[in-house]
PDB file of C-alpha atoms in Angstrom:
ATOM      1  CA  MET O  11      19.288  42.635  -0.249  1.00  0.00           C
ATOM      2  CA  HIS O  12      21.836  40.958  -2.500  1.00  0.00           C
ATOM      3  CA  GLY O  13      23.025  42.664  -5.676  1.00  0.00           C
ATOM      4  CA  ARG O  14      24.039  41.294  -9.053  1.00  0.00           C
ATOM      5  CA  GLY O  15      27.611  40.722  -7.821  1.00  0.00           C
ATOM      6  CA  ASP O  16      26.316  38.369  -5.136  1.00  0.00           C
ATOM      7  CA  SER O  17      24.485  36.305  -7.780  1.00  0.00           C
ATOM      8  CA  VAL O  18      27.614  36.062  -9.920  1.00  0.00           C
ATOM      9  CA  SER O  19      29.669  35.015  -6.881  1.00  0.00           C
ATOM     10  CA  SER O  20      27.070  32.376  -6.013  1.00  0.00           C
ATOM     11  CA  VAL O  21      27.214  30.913  -9.533  1.00  0.00           C
ATOM     12  CA  ILE O  22      31.027  30.834  -9.435  1.00  0.00           C
ATOM     13  CA  LEU O  23      30.927  29.148  -6.021  1.00  0.00           C
ATOM     14  CA  ALA O  24      28.374  26.593  -7.191  1.00  0.00           C
ATOM     15  CA  LEU O  25      30.435  25.704 -10.265  1.00  0.00           C
ATOM     16  CA  GLY O  26      33.639  25.406  -8.251  1.00  0.00           C
ATOM     17  CA  CYS O  27      32.171  23.363  -5.444  1.00  0.00           C
ATOM     18  CA  LEU O  28      30.455  20.576  -7.326  1.00  0.00           C
ATOM     19  CA  SER O  29      30.934  17.156  -5.799  1.00  0.00           C
ATOM     20  CA  PHE O  30      31.899  14.384  -8.195  1.00  0.00           C
ATOM     21  CA  GLY O  31      32.173  10.630  -7.620  1.00  0.00           C
ATOM     22  CA  GLN O  32      35.189   8.397  -8.049  1.00  0.00           C
ATOM     23  CA  PRO O  33      37.846   8.274  -9.368  1.00  0.00           C
ATOM     24  CA  TRP O  34      38.095  11.813  -8.070  1.00  0.00           C
ATOM     25  CA  GLU O  35      36.052  14.034  -5.869  1.00  0.00           C
ATOM     26  CA  LEU O  36      35.982  17.773  -5.316  1.00  0.00           C
ATOM     27  CA  LYS O  37      34.364  19.679  -2.460  1.00  0.00           C
ATOM     28  CA  CYS O  38      34.449  23.190  -1.021  1.00  0.00           C
ATOM     29  CA  SER O  39      32.951  24.549   2.189  1.00  0.00           C
ATOM     30  CA  TYR O  40      32.115  28.171   2.816  1.00  0.00           C
ATOM     31  CA  SER O  41      30.697  30.293   5.560  1.00  0.00           C
ATOM     32  CA  ARG O  42      28.985  33.645   5.222  1.00  0.00           C
ATOM     33  CA  ALA O  43      30.248  36.330   7.569  1.00  0.00           C
ATOM     34  CA  GLU O  44      29.123  39.938   7.503  1.00  0.00           C
ATOM     35  CA  GLY O  45      27.636  39.546   4.018  1.00  0.00           C
ATOM     36  CA  SER O  46      30.798  38.188   2.416  1.00  0.00           C
ATOM     37  CA  VAL O  47      31.769  34.646   1.522  1.00  0.00           C
ATOM     38  CA  VAL O  48      34.780  33.196   3.330  1.00  0.00           C
ATOM     39  CA  MET O  49      36.174  29.815   2.290  1.00  0.00           C
ATOM     40  CA  ARG O  50      37.083  27.404   5.024  1.00  0.00           C
ATOM     41  CA  THR O  51      37.956  24.176   3.248  1.00  0.00           C
ATOM     42  CA  VAL O  52      38.950  22.890  -0.183  1.00  0.00           C
ATOM     43  CA  GLN O  53      39.014  19.109  -0.575  1.00  0.00           C
ATOM     44  CA  ALA O  54      39.903  16.772  -3.426  1.00  0.00           C
ATOM     45  CA  SER O  55      40.276  12.999  -3.759  1.00  0.00           C
ATOM     46  CA  ALA O  56      41.759  10.681  -6.352  1.00  0.00           C
ATOM     47  CA  LEU O  57      41.997   6.918  -6.633  1.00  0.00           C
ATOM     48  CA  PHE O  58      45.610   5.739  -6.819  1.00  0.00           C
ATOM     49  CA  PRO O  59      45.608   2.247  -8.403  1.00  0.00           C
ATOM     50  CA  VAL O  60      48.269   1.024  -5.960  1.00  0.00           C
ATOM     51  CA  PRO O  61      48.263  -0.142  -2.307  1.00  0.00           C
ATOM     52  CA  PRO O  62      48.542   2.503   0.467  1.00  0.00           C
ATOM     53  CA  ASP O  63      52.294   1.928   1.046  1.00  0.00           C
ATOM     54  CA  GLN O  64      53.041   2.587  -2.634  1.00  0.00           C
ATOM     55  CA  ALA O  65      50.735   5.640  -2.765  1.00  0.00           C
ATOM     56  CA  TRP O  66      52.488   7.012   0.343  1.00  0.00           C
ATOM     57  CA  GLU O  67      55.923   6.378  -1.181  1.00  0.00           C
ATOM     58  CA  PHE O  68      54.902   8.188  -4.346  1.00  0.00           C
ATOM     59  CA  VAL O  69      53.652  11.264  -2.477  1.00  0.00           C
ATOM     60  CA  PHE O  70      56.147  11.456   0.410  1.00  0.00           C
ATOM     61  CA  GLY O  71      59.053   9.133  -0.442  1.00  0.00           C
ATOM     62  CA  ASP O  72      62.286  10.505  -1.890  1.00  0.00           C
ATOM     63  CA  GLN O  73      61.595  13.832  -0.109  1.00  0.00           C
ATOM     64  CA  GLY O  74      58.499  14.399  -2.257  1.00  0.00           C
ATOM     65  CA  ARG O  75      60.462  14.517  -5.505  1.00  0.00           C
ATOM     66  CA  ARG O  76      58.278  11.991  -7.392  1.00  0.00           C
ATOM     67  CA  ALA O  77      55.091  13.934  -6.654  1.00  0.00           C
ATOM     68  CA  ALA O  78      56.843  17.208  -7.504  1.00  0.00           C
ATOM     69  CA  ALA O  79      58.052  15.763 -10.821  1.00  0.00           C
ATOM     70  CA  ALA O  80      54.478  14.704 -11.707  1.00  0.00           C
ATOM     71  CA  SER O  81      53.062  18.092 -10.725  1.00  0.00           C
ATOM     72  CA  LYS O  82      51.146  20.125 -13.292  1.00  0.00           C
ATOM     73  CA  MET O  83      52.267  23.246 -11.386  1.00  0.00           C
ATOM     74  CA  GLY O  84      55.985  22.663 -11.874  1.00  0.00           C
ATOM     75  CA  ALA O  85      56.390  22.083  -8.151  1.00  0.00           C
ATOM     76  CA  ALA O  86      59.719  21.693  -6.409  1.00  0.00           C
ATOM     77  CA  ILE O  87      60.739  20.855  -2.850  1.00  0.00           C
ATOM     78  CA  GLU O  88      63.484  22.888  -1.162  1.00  0.00           C
ATOM     79  CA  ASN O  89      65.178  22.762   2.254  1.00  0.00           C
ATOM     80  CA  TYR O  90      63.709  19.346   3.134  1.00  0.00           C
ATOM     81  CA  ARG O  91      64.642  18.031   6.557  1.00  0.00           C
ATOM     82  CA  ILE O  92      63.333  15.463   9.029  1.00  0.00           C
ATOM     83  CA  ARG O  93      63.223  16.536  12.664  1.00  0.00           C
ATOM     84  CA  GLY O  94      63.971  14.336  15.657  1.00  0.00           C
ATOM     85  CA  ASP O  95      60.288  13.425  16.060  1.00  0.00           C
ATOM     86  CA  GLY O  96      60.190  12.061  12.474  1.00  0.00           C
ATOM     87  CA  THR O  97      58.126  14.904  10.995  1.00  0.00           C
ATOM     88  CA  PRO O  98      59.352  16.786   7.916  1.00  0.00           C
ATOM     89  CA  ILE O  99      59.508  20.485   7.224  1.00  0.00           C
ATOM     90  CA  TYR O 100      60.230  21.887   3.766  1.00  0.00           C
ATOM     91  CA  THR O 101      59.541  24.706   1.352  1.00  0.00           C
ATOM     92  CA  LEU O 102      57.111  23.949  -1.472  1.00  0.00           C
ATOM     93  CA  VAL O 103      57.649  25.993  -4.638  1.00  0.00           C
ATOM     94  CA  MET O 104      54.831  26.093  -7.196  1.00  0.00           C
ATOM     95  CA  LYS O 105      54.809  27.970 -10.473  1.00  0.00           C
ATOM     96  CA  VAL O 106      51.785  29.962 -11.528  1.00  0.00           C
ATOM     97  CA  GLY O 107      52.690  31.276 -14.953  1.00  0.00           C
ATOM     98  CA  PRO O 108      55.945  33.197 -14.544  1.00  0.00           C
ATOM     99  CA  ILE O 109      55.493  33.555 -10.763  1.00  0.00           C
ATOM    100  CA  ALA O 110      57.039  31.167  -8.220  1.00  0.00           C
ATOM    101  CA  LEU O 111      54.939  30.846  -5.055  1.00  0.00           C
ATOM    102  CA  ARG O 112      56.671  29.520  -1.945  1.00  0.00           C
ATOM    103  CA  SER O 113      55.129  28.174   1.234  1.00  0.00           C
ATOM    104  CA  VAL O 114      56.514  26.214   4.163  1.00  0.00           C
ATOM    105  CA  SER O 115      54.955  22.837   5.008  1.00  0.00           C
ATOM    106  CA  ASP O 116      55.510  22.208   8.727  1.00  0.00           C
ATOM    107  CA  TYR O 117      54.200  18.728   9.657  1.00  0.00           C
ATOM    108  CA  ASP O 118      52.930  17.745  13.078  1.00  0.00           C
ATOM    109  CA  ILE O 119      51.320  14.441  11.990  1.00  0.00           C
ATOM    110  CA  PHE O 120      53.227  12.047   9.720  1.00  0.00           C
ATOM    111  CA  ASP O 121      51.520   8.673  10.240  1.00  0.00           C
ATOM    112  CA  ARG O 122      52.751   6.373   7.467  1.00  0.00           C
ATOM    113  CA  PRO O 123      50.823   5.156   5.401  1.00  0.00           C
ATOM    114  CA  ARG O 124      47.589   6.592   6.798  1.00  0.00           C
ATOM    115  CA  ARG O 125      47.626  10.365   7.185  1.00  0.00           C
ATOM    116  CA  THR O 126      49.524  13.617   7.498  1.00  0.00           C
ATOM    117  CA  ALA O 127      48.741  17.101   8.751  1.00  0.00           C
ATOM    118  CA  ASN O 128      50.796  20.232   8.381  1.00  0.00           C
ATOM    119  CA  GLN O 129      50.672  23.968   8.878  1.00  0.00           C
ATOM    120  CA  VAL O 130      50.883  26.013   5.674  1.00  0.00           C
ATOM    121  CA  LEU O 131      53.197  28.887   6.569  1.00  0.00           C
ATOM    122  CA  GLN O 132      54.462  31.911   4.658  1.00  0.00           C
ATOM    123  CA  SER O 133      51.583  31.625   2.184  1.00  0.00           C
ATOM    124  CA  PRO O 134      48.841  34.153   1.483  1.00  0.00           C
ATOM    125  CA  PHE O 135      46.315  31.320   2.001  1.00  0.00           C
ATOM    126  CA  GLY O 136      47.754  29.833   5.219  1.00  0.00           C
ATOM    127  CA  GLY O 137      45.901  27.262   7.290  1.00  0.00           C
ATOM    128  CA  ARG O 138      46.243  23.494   7.698  1.00  0.00           C
ATOM    129  CA  PHE O 139      46.639  20.825   5.034  1.00  0.00           C
ATOM    130  CA  PHE O 140      45.669  17.183   5.539  1.00  0.00           C
ATOM    131  CA  VAL O 141      46.334  14.092   3.410  1.00  0.00           C
ATOM    132  CA  ASP O 142      44.532  10.802   4.114  1.00  0.00           C
ATOM    133  CA  PHE O 143      45.278   7.409   2.507  1.00  0.00           C
ATOM    134  CA  ARG O 144      42.354   4.954   2.615  1.00  0.00           C
ATOM    135  CA  PRO O 145      42.626   1.443   1.134  1.00  0.00           C
ATOM    136  CA  THR O 146      39.885   0.539  -1.347  1.00  0.00           C
ATOM    137  CA  GLY O 147      39.209  -2.474  -3.547  1.00  0.00           C
ATOM    138  CA  GLY O 148      40.854  -0.702  -6.485  1.00  0.00           C
ATOM    139  CA  GLY O 149      43.883   0.731  -4.682  1.00  0.00           C
ATOM    140  CA  THR O 150      44.085   3.744  -2.377  1.00  0.00           C
ATOM    141  CA  MET O 151      41.777   6.735  -2.130  1.00  0.00           C
ATOM    142  CA  VAL O 152      44.002   9.726  -1.395  1.00  0.00           C
ATOM    143  CA  THR O 153      42.107  12.709  -0.029  1.00  0.00           C
ATOM    144  CA  THR O 154      43.593  16.146   0.507  1.00  0.00           C
ATOM    145  CA  ARG O 155      41.869  18.802   2.573  1.00  0.00           C
ATOM    146  CA  TRP O 156      43.077  22.382   2.941  1.00  0.00           C
ATOM    147  CA  GLU O 157      41.527  24.397   5.757  1.00  0.00           C
ATOM    148  CA  MET O 158      42.531  27.804   4.488  1.00  0.00           C
ATOM    149  CA  ASN O 159      43.038  30.706   6.861  1.00  0.00           C
ATOM    150  CA  PRO O 160      44.178  33.721   4.840  1.00  0.00           C
ATOM    151  CA  SER O 161      45.873  36.455   6.816  1.00  0.00           C
ATOM    152  CA  ARG O 162      45.651  39.145   4.151  1.00  0.00           C
ATOM    153  CA  GLN O 163      42.396  41.040   3.683  1.00  0.00           C
ATOM    154  CA  MET O 164      42.820  41.153  -0.103  1.00  0.00           C
ATOM    155  CA  VAL O 165      43.095  37.349  -0.267  1.00  0.00           C
ATOM    156  CA  LYS O 166      39.988  37.006   1.916  1.00  0.00           C
ATOM    157  CA  MET O 167      38.111  39.280  -0.471  1.00  0.00           C
ATOM    158  CA  LEU O 168      39.264  37.293  -3.524  1.00  0.00           C
ATOM    159  CA  LEU O 169      38.436  33.852  -2.075  1.00  0.00           C
ATOM    160  CA  PRO O 170      34.985  33.629  -3.722  1.00  0.00           C
ATOM    161  CA  ILE O 171      36.705  33.927  -7.098  1.00  0.00           C
ATOM    162  CA  LEU O 172      39.836  31.937  -6.225  1.00  0.00           C
ATOM    163  CA  ALA O 173      38.121  29.047  -4.404  1.00  0.00           C
ATOM    164  CA  PRO O 174      36.857  27.202  -7.494  1.00  0.00           C
ATOM    165  CA  LEU O 175      40.277  27.580  -9.096  1.00  0.00           C
ATOM    166  CA  MET O 176      42.065  26.319  -5.968  1.00  0.00           C
ATOM    167  CA  ALA O 177      39.749  23.297  -5.761  1.00  0.00           C
ATOM    168  CA  TYR O 178      40.274  22.535  -9.455  1.00  0.00           C
ATOM    169  CA  VAL O 179      44.067  22.805  -9.162  1.00  0.00           C
ATOM    170  CA  LEU O 180      44.115  20.533  -6.114  1.00  0.00           C
ATOM    171  CA  ARG O 181      42.045  17.897  -7.929  1.00  0.00           C
ATOM    172  CA  ARG O 182      44.155  18.178 -11.078  1.00  0.00           C
ATOM    173  CA  GLU O 183      47.362  17.711  -9.068  1.00  0.00           C
ATOM    174  CA  LEU O 184      45.996  14.601  -7.332  1.00  0.00           C
ATOM    175  CA  SER O 185      44.783  13.112 -10.618  1.00  0.00           C
ATOM    176  CA  SER O 186      48.203  13.720 -12.165  1.00  0.00           C
ATOM    177  CA  TRP O 187      49.916  12.058  -9.212  1.00  0.00           C
ATOM    178  CA  ALA O 188      47.542   9.063  -9.368  1.00  0.00           C
ATOM    179  CA  ALA O 189      48.324   8.530 -13.059  1.00  0.00           C
ATOM    180  CA  ALA O 190      52.079   8.812 -12.445  1.00  0.00           C
ATOM    181  CA  ALA O 191      51.927   6.450  -9.440  1.00  0.00           C
ATOM    182  CA  ALA O 192      50.341   3.802 -11.677  1.00  0.00           C
ATOM    183  CA  SER O 193      53.229   3.869 -14.158  1.00  0.00           C
TER     184      SER O 193
END
């Protein structure tokens, strides 16, 4: 039997996981395990009104500085380096109010200008992060997908509340980048 808290969580999840059409899209996936909701994936898309090479350059060129400068989260890139196999590793710093959150992005796929995949390390959310660049008639559809794998029990417990916020922030970041890439 589900209590009132379960109904509230379901409403929050439904609001946060709406799917919208172009120019941006927002999706969440969840699984129920032992009566609790665990988020697996947060996905967002935005239409960049430029060809794939230019969208890629905006997001990953100049060591990610252009995307960081257009970030609504006050993002910064630290300790950026390219390894011998051509994949980058760096620390992403994002501001949430007065708090700076750091995570390491360790890439194993860096396929210009089509797709990337990286491990999200040293983050309470963990997991894998994917970025896909798909040419469209109006430019490039950039889709990000975060397969979250939190290691901390408290974060797992808070995911039903945090998931809609995480999906919204991801979509807002992509939309901000798309607007900046056009200028």
